[in-house]
Tab-separated table of N, CA, C and O in Angstrom:
chain	number	residue	atom	x	y	z
A	1	GLU	N	-11.712	11.992	28.311
A	1	GLU	CA	-10.944	11.144	27.397
A	1	GLU	C	-11.476	11.329	25.981
A	1	GLU	O	-12.669	11.414	25.762
A	2	GLN	N	-10.558	11.381	25.032
A	2	GLN	CA	-10.948	11.545	23.642
A	2	GLN	C	-11.164	10.196	22.980
A	2	GLN	O	-10.643	9.177	23.418
A	3	ILE	N	-11.939	10.245	21.911
A	3	ILE	CA	-12.112	9.049	21.096
A	3	ILE	C	-10.807	8.764	20.359
A	3	ILE	O	-10.190	9.667	19.808
A	4	THR	N	-10.383	7.516	20.382
A	4	THR	CA	-9.208	7.092	19.618
A	4	THR	C	-9.578	5.856	18.814
A	4	THR	O	-10.640	5.267	19.014
A	5	LYS	N	-8.689	5.467	17.907
A	5	LYS	CA	-8.952	4.271	17.097
A	5	LYS	C	-9.133	3.040	17.969
A	5	LYS	O	-9.850	2.126	17.619
A	6	LYS	N	-8.483	3.033	19.133
A	6	LYS	CA	-8.548	1.869	20.020
A	6	LYS	C	-9.913	1.699	20.660
A	6	LYS	O	-10.321	0.592	20.962
A	7	ASN	N	-10.630	2.819	20.925
A	7	ASN	CA	-11.895	2.670	21.640
A	7	ASN	C	-13.121	2.881	20.760
A	7	ASN	O	-14.186	3.196	21.250
A	8	VAL	N	-12.949	2.674	19.448
A	8	VAL	CA	-14.075	2.698	18.512
A	8	VAL	C	-14.086	1.387	17.741
A	8	VAL	O	-13.053	0.954	17.238
A	9	ASN	N	-15.261	0.774	17.660
A	9	ASN	CA	-15.413	-0.469	16.905
A	9	ASN	C	-16.495	-0.255	15.852
A	9	ASN	O	-17.581	0.230	16.175
A	10	ILE	N	-16.181	-0.599	14.598
A	10	ILE	CA	-17.137	-0.483	13.498
A	10	ILE	C	-17.321	-1.863	12.883
A	10	ILE	O	-16.339	-2.495	12.476
A	11	TYR	N	-18.564	-2.328	12.841
A	11	TYR	CA	-18.841	-3.652	12.272
A	11	TYR	C	-20.254	-3.697	11.731
A	11	TYR	O	-21.089	-2.873	12.137
A	12	PRO	N	-20.639	-4.584	10.851
A	12	PRO	CA	-19.695	-5.376	10.043
A	12	PRO	C	-18.980	-4.456	9.062
A	12	PRO	O	-19.516	-3.422	8.687
A	13	ASN	N	-17.817	-4.820	8.665
A	13	ASN	CA	-17.046	-4.042	7.710
A	13	ASN	C	-16.205	-4.998	6.880
A	13	ASN	O	-15.277	-5.570	7.415
A	14	PRO	N	-16.595	-5.220	5.627
A	14	PRO	CA	-17.560	-4.517	4.787
A	14	PRO	C	-19.013	-4.810	5.145
A	14	PRO	O	-19.310	-5.778	5.837
A	15	SER	N	-19.900	-3.934	4.654
A	15	SER	CA	-21.333	-4.070	4.882
A	15	SER	C	-22.097	-3.630	3.641
A	15	SER	O	-21.607	-2.810	2.875
A	16	LYS	N	-23.291	-4.167	3.472
A	16	LYS	CA	-24.138	-3.755	2.350
A	16	LYS	C	-24.847	-2.430	2.620
A	16	LYS	O	-25.116	-1.667	1.708
A	17	ARG	N	-25.161	-2.130	3.895
A	17	ARG	CA	-25.897	-0.908	4.195
A	17	ARG	C	-25.622	-0.328	5.586
A	17	ARG	O	-25.305	0.825	5.724
A	18	PHE	N	-25.776	-1.131	6.625
A	18	PHE	CA	-25.703	-0.620	7.999
A	18	PHE	C	-24.354	-0.930	8.647
A	18	PHE	O	-23.889	-2.057	8.602
A	19	PHE	N	-23.761	0.085	9.268
A	19	PHE	CA	-22.536	-0.081	10.044
A	19	PHE	C	-22.852	0.245	11.496
A	19	PHE	O	-23.399	1.306	11.791
A	20	ASN	N	-22.548	-0.675	12.398
A	20	ASN	CA	-22.691	-0.436	13.832
A	20	ASN	C	-21.397	0.215	14.318
A	20	ASN	O	-20.312	-0.279	14.031
A	21	ILE	N	-21.528	1.306	15.039
A	21	ILE	CA	-20.364	1.997	15.582
A	21	ILE	C	-20.544	2.075	17.086
A	21	ILE	O	-21.542	2.600	17.583
A	22	ILE	N	-19.570	1.536	17.806
A	22	ILE	CA	-19.600	1.520	19.270
A	22	ILE	C	-18.336	2.202	19.769
A	22	ILE	O	-17.240	1.931	19.281
A	23	SER	N	-18.499	3.091	20.760
A	23	SER	CA	-17.367	3.826	21.302
A	23	SER	C	-17.441	3.850	22.816
A	23	SER	O	-18.520	3.796	23.398
A	24	SER	N	-16.285	3.970	23.444
A	24	SER	CA	-16.258	4.124	24.901
A	24	SER	C	-16.515	5.576	25.296
A	24	SER	O	-16.701	5.872	26.467
A	25	GLU	N	-16.515	6.466	24.318
A	25	GLU	CA	-16.836	7.876	24.539
A	25	GLU	C	-18.061	8.233	23.699
A	25	GLU	O	-18.335	7.599	22.684
A	26	ILE	N	-18.775	9.284	24.086
A	26	ILE	CA	-19.975	9.686	23.359
A	26	ILE	C	-19.620	10.124	21.938
A	26	ILE	O	-18.671	10.887	21.735
A	27	ILE	N	-20.367	9.621	20.976
A	27	ILE	CA	-20.206	9.994	19.571
A	27	ILE	C	-21.090	11.216	19.322
A	27	ILE	O	-22.303	11.159	19.502
A	28	ASN	N	-20.461	12.322	18.925
A	28	ASN	CA	-21.196	13.550	18.648
A	28	ASN	C	-21.403	13.796	17.161
A	28	ASN	O	-22.440	14.287	16.749
A	29	LEU	N	-20.384	13.493	16.369
A	29	LEU	CA	-20.440	13.806	14.952
A	29	LEU	C	-19.757	12.712	14.146
A	29	LEU	O	-18.626	12.326	14.456
A	30	VAL	N	-20.456	12.236	13.121
A	30	VAL	CA	-19.893	11.250	12.191
A	30	VAL	C	-19.899	11.878	10.808
A	30	VAL	O	-20.928	12.372	10.347
A	31	VAL	N	-18.730	11.878	10.168
A	31	VAL	CA	-18.597	12.399	8.812
A	31	VAL	C	-17.975	11.311	7.952
A	31	VAL	O	-16.959	10.719	8.328
A	32	VAL	N	-18.605	11.044	6.810
A	32	VAL	CA	-18.106	10.029	5.879
A	32	VAL	C	-17.609	10.742	4.623
A	32	VAL	O	-18.292	11.605	4.076
A	33	TYR	N	-16.404	10.371	4.191
A	33	TYR	CA	-15.764	10.944	3.011
A	33	TYR	C	-15.592	9.870	1.947
A	33	TYR	O	-15.342	8.705	2.276
A	34	ASP	N	-15.656	10.271	0.675
A	34	ASP	CA	-15.309	9.321	-0.384
A	34	ASP	C	-13.796	9.351	-0.583
A	34	ASP	O	-13.072	10.065	0.120
A	35	TYR	N	-13.303	8.590	-1.556
A	35	TYR	CA	-11.855	8.464	-1.750
A	35	TYR	C	-11.204	9.768	-2.204
A	35	TYR	O	-9.994	9.940	-2.098
A	36	THR	N	-12.004	10.731	-2.694
A	36	THR	CA	-11.442	12.018	-3.114
A	36	THR	C	-11.404	13.016	-1.957
A	36	THR	O	-10.877	14.114	-2.108
A	37	GLY	N	-11.996	12.657	-0.811
A	37	GLY	CA	-12.033	13.557	0.329
A	37	GLY	C	-13.313	14.363	0.422
A	37	GLY	O	-13.473	15.186	1.322
A	38	LYS	N	-14.251	14.124	-0.494
A	38	LYS	CA	-15.536	14.834	-0.486
A	38	LYS	C	-16.430	14.264	0.607
A	38	LYS	O	-16.549	13.053	0.768
A	39	VAL	N	-17.092	15.152	1.365
A	39	VAL	CA	-18.040	14.717	2.403
A	39	VAL	C	-19.297	14.192	1.710
A	39	VAL	O	-19.931	14.901	0.930
A	40	VAL	N	-19.650	12.936	1.975
A	40	VAL	CA	-20.824	12.318	1.352
A	40	VAL	C	-21.933	12.026	2.362
A	40	VAL	O	-23.062	11.755	1.973
A	41	LEU	N	-21.614	12.101	3.654
A	41	LEU	CA	-22.607	11.845	4.689
A	41	LEU	C	-22.124	12.489	5.982
A	41	LEU	O	-20.951	12.380	6.327
A	42	GLN	N	-23.029	13.184	6.661
A	42	GLN	CA	-22.675	13.822	7.928
A	42	GLN	C	-23.885	13.769	8.840
A	42	GLN	O	-24.982	14.107	8.420
A	43	LYS	N	-23.673	13.313	10.070
A	43	LYS	CA	-24.789	13.156	10.982
A	43	LYS	C	-24.348	13.425	12.416
A	43	LYS	O	-23.271	13.011	12.824
A	44	LYS	N	-25.211	14.100	13.181
A	44	LYS	CA	-24.935	14.379	14.593
A	44	LYS	C	-25.634	13.354	15.473
A	44	LYS	O	-26.735	12.909	15.162
A	45	TYR	N	-24.966	13.023	16.572
A	45	TYR	CA	-25.491	12.051	17.531
A	45	TYR	C	-25.160	12.530	18.939
A	45	TYR	O	-24.419	13.485	19.118
A	46	ASN	N	-25.636	11.790	19.909
A	46	ASN	CA	-25.240	11.968	21.305
A	46	ASN	C	-25.366	10.602	21.977
A	46	ASN	O	-26.127	10.429	22.918
A	47	GLU	N	-24.621	9.632	21.443
A	47	GLU	CA	-24.775	8.229	21.850
A	47	GLU	C	-23.412	7.540	21.925
A	47	GLU	O	-22.450	7.978	21.304
A	48	TYR	N	-23.371	6.423	22.624
A	48	TYR	CA	-22.186	5.561	22.648
A	48	TYR	C	-22.244	4.517	21.536
A	48	TYR	O	-21.215	4.008	21.111
A	49	GLU	N	-23.459	4.171	21.110
A	49	GLU	CA	-23.653	3.170	20.065
A	49	GLU	C	-24.611	3.733	19.029
A	49	GLU	O	-25.686	4.216	19.376
A	50	ILE	N	-24.206	3.670	17.759
A	50	ILE	CA	-25.075	4.158	16.688
A	50	ILE	C	-25.107	3.140	15.550
A	50	ILE	O	-24.244	2.268	15.437
A	51	ILE	N	-26.126	3.273	14.726
A	51	ILE	CA	-26.201	2.505	13.490
A	51	ILE	C	-26.176	3.517	12.358
A	51	ILE	O	-27.064	4.354	12.244
A	52	LEU	N	-25.139	3.444	11.541
A	52	LEU	CA	-24.968	4.363	10.417
A	52	LEU	C	-25.591	3.732	9.175
A	52	LEU	O	-25.177	2.661	8.755
A	53	ASP	N	-26.584	4.404	8.606
A	53	ASP	CA	-27.270	3.922	7.405
A	53	ASP	C	-26.604	4.542	6.185
A	53	ASP	O	-26.628	5.759	6.006
A	54	THR	N	-26.010	3.698	5.346
A	54	THR	CA	-25.304	4.179	4.153
A	54	THR	C	-26.095	3.860	2.885
A	54	THR	O	-25.511	3.700	1.807
A	55	ASP	N	-27.408	3.781	3.002
A	55	ASP	CA	-28.275	3.412	1.891
A	55	ASP	C	-28.044	4.284	0.654
A	55	ASP	O	-28.078	3.799	-0.466
A	56	LYS	N	-27.811	5.580	0.835
A	56	LYS	CA	-27.685	6.497	-0.291
A	56	LYS	C	-26.287	6.504	-0.914
A	56	LYS	O	-26.061	7.168	-1.929
A	57	LEU	N	-25.339	5.778	-0.319
A	57	LEU	CA	-23.980	5.738	-0.852
A	57	LEU	C	-23.821	4.585	-1.834
A	57	LEU	O	-24.406	3.516	-1.660
A	58	ASN	N	-23.021	4.815	-2.858
A	58	ASN	CA	-22.694	3.754	-3.807
A	58	ASN	C	-21.716	2.772	-3.159
A	58	ASN	O	-21.072	3.092	-2.163
A	59	SER	N	-21.586	1.606	-3.760
A	59	SER	CA	-20.580	0.651	-3.291
A	59	SER	C	-19.199	1.271	-3.441
A	59	SER	O	-18.958	2.017	-4.387
A	60	GLY	N	-18.314	0.964	-2.503
A	60	GLY	CA	-16.959	1.494	-2.598
A	60	GLY	C	-16.301	1.637	-1.244
A	60	GLY	O	-16.806	1.183	-0.227
A	61	ILE	N	-15.152	2.299	-1.265
A	61	ILE	CA	-14.350	2.522	-0.066
A	61	ILE	C	-14.587	3.951	0.411
A	61	ILE	O	-14.540	4.893	-0.379
A	62	TYR	N	-14.829	4.087	1.706
A	62	TYR	CA	-15.074	5.390	2.318
A	62	TYR	C	-14.228	5.518	3.577
A	62	TYR	O	-13.746	4.521	4.114
A	63	PHE	N	-14.079	6.740	4.027
A	63	PHE	CA	-13.368	7.010	5.272
A	63	PHE	C	-14.331	7.692	6.229
A	63	PHE	O	-15.110	8.543	5.827
A	64	ILE	N	-14.286	7.282	7.482
A	64	ILE	CA	-15.225	7.793	8.472
A	64	ILE	C	-14.449	8.507	9.573
A	64	ILE	O	-13.445	7.997	10.062
A	65	ARG	N	-14.890	9.707	9.901
A	65	ARG	CA	-14.281	10.501	10.977
A	65	ARG	C	-15.336	10.670	12.066
A	65	ARG	O	-16.472	11.027	11.777
A	66	ILE	N	-14.926	10.394	13.306
A	66	ILE	CA	-15.839	10.470	14.442
A	66	ILE	C	-15.344	11.562	15.389
A	66	ILE	O	-14.189	11.526	15.815
A	67	ASN	N	-16.222	12.525	15.671
A	67	ASN	CA	-15.897	13.664	16.544
A	67	ASN	C	-14.651	14.403	16.059
A	67	ASN	O	-13.902	14.957	16.856
A	68	GLY	N	-14.391	14.369	14.759
A	68	GLY	CA	-13.256	15.081	14.196
A	68	GLY	C	-11.916	14.428	14.431
A	68	GLY	O	-10.893	14.968	14.044
A	69	LEU	N	-11.895	13.245	15.061
A	69	LEU	CA	-10.620	12.645	15.439
A	69	LEU	C	-10.324	11.314	14.757
A	69	LEU	O	-9.344	11.190	14.050
A	70	VAL	N	-11.153	10.333	14.978
A	70	VAL	CA	-10.845	8.981	14.522
A	70	VAL	C	-11.143	8.861	13.041
A	70	VAL	O	-12.229	9.209	12.598
A	71	LEU	N	-10.197	8.369	12.287
A	71	LEU	CA	-10.416	8.149	10.855
A	71	LEU	C	-10.233	6.662	10.579
A	71	LEU	O	-9.165	6.105	10.848
A	72	LYS	N	-11.292	6.026	10.076
A	72	LYS	CA	-11.247	4.601	9.752
A	72	LYS	C	-11.791	4.380	8.363
A	72	LYS	O	-12.599	5.150	7.873
A	73	LYS	N	-11.348	3.298	7.751
A	73	LYS	CA	-11.832	2.951	6.417
A	73	LYS	C	-13.018	2.002	6.549
A	73	LYS	O	-12.989	1.076	7.355
A	74	ILE	N	-14.084	2.281	5.775
A	74	ILE	CA	-15.208	1.351	5.708
A	74	ILE	C	-15.427	0.983	4.235
A	74	ILE	O	-15.122	1.779	3.347
A	75	ILE	N	-15.929	-0.202	4.029
A	75	ILE	CA	-16.190	-0.688	2.676
A	75	ILE	C	-17.664	-1.036	2.570
A	75	ILE	O	-18.183	-1.817	3.359
A	76	LYS	N	-18.325	-0.403	1.588
A	76	LYS	CA	-19.727	-0.716	1.338
A	76	LYS	C	-19.810	-1.615	0.121
A	76	LYS	O	-19.295	-1.284	-0.942
A	77	ASN	N	-20.457	-2.748	0.285
A	77	ASN	CA	-20.614	-3.700	-0.824
A	77	ASN	C	-21.762	-3.301	-1.726
A	77	ASN	O	-22.689	-2.658	-1.323
């Protein structure tokens, strides 16, 4: 089964730094893009639950892609 928007939960959103990502499928790759589409963060995993640290990102709106499929909006305060 592939990861879909239905089986991925990201919280808290918005967040000041840490985003918890939980999936019913294994998370292999997380890529974060800024509003222009530039990759600003990329990390490999092999987990169902991860904590994404966005400490190096400025406040703003970002888009997150998981395993190349799910695209969700996250807001960093």
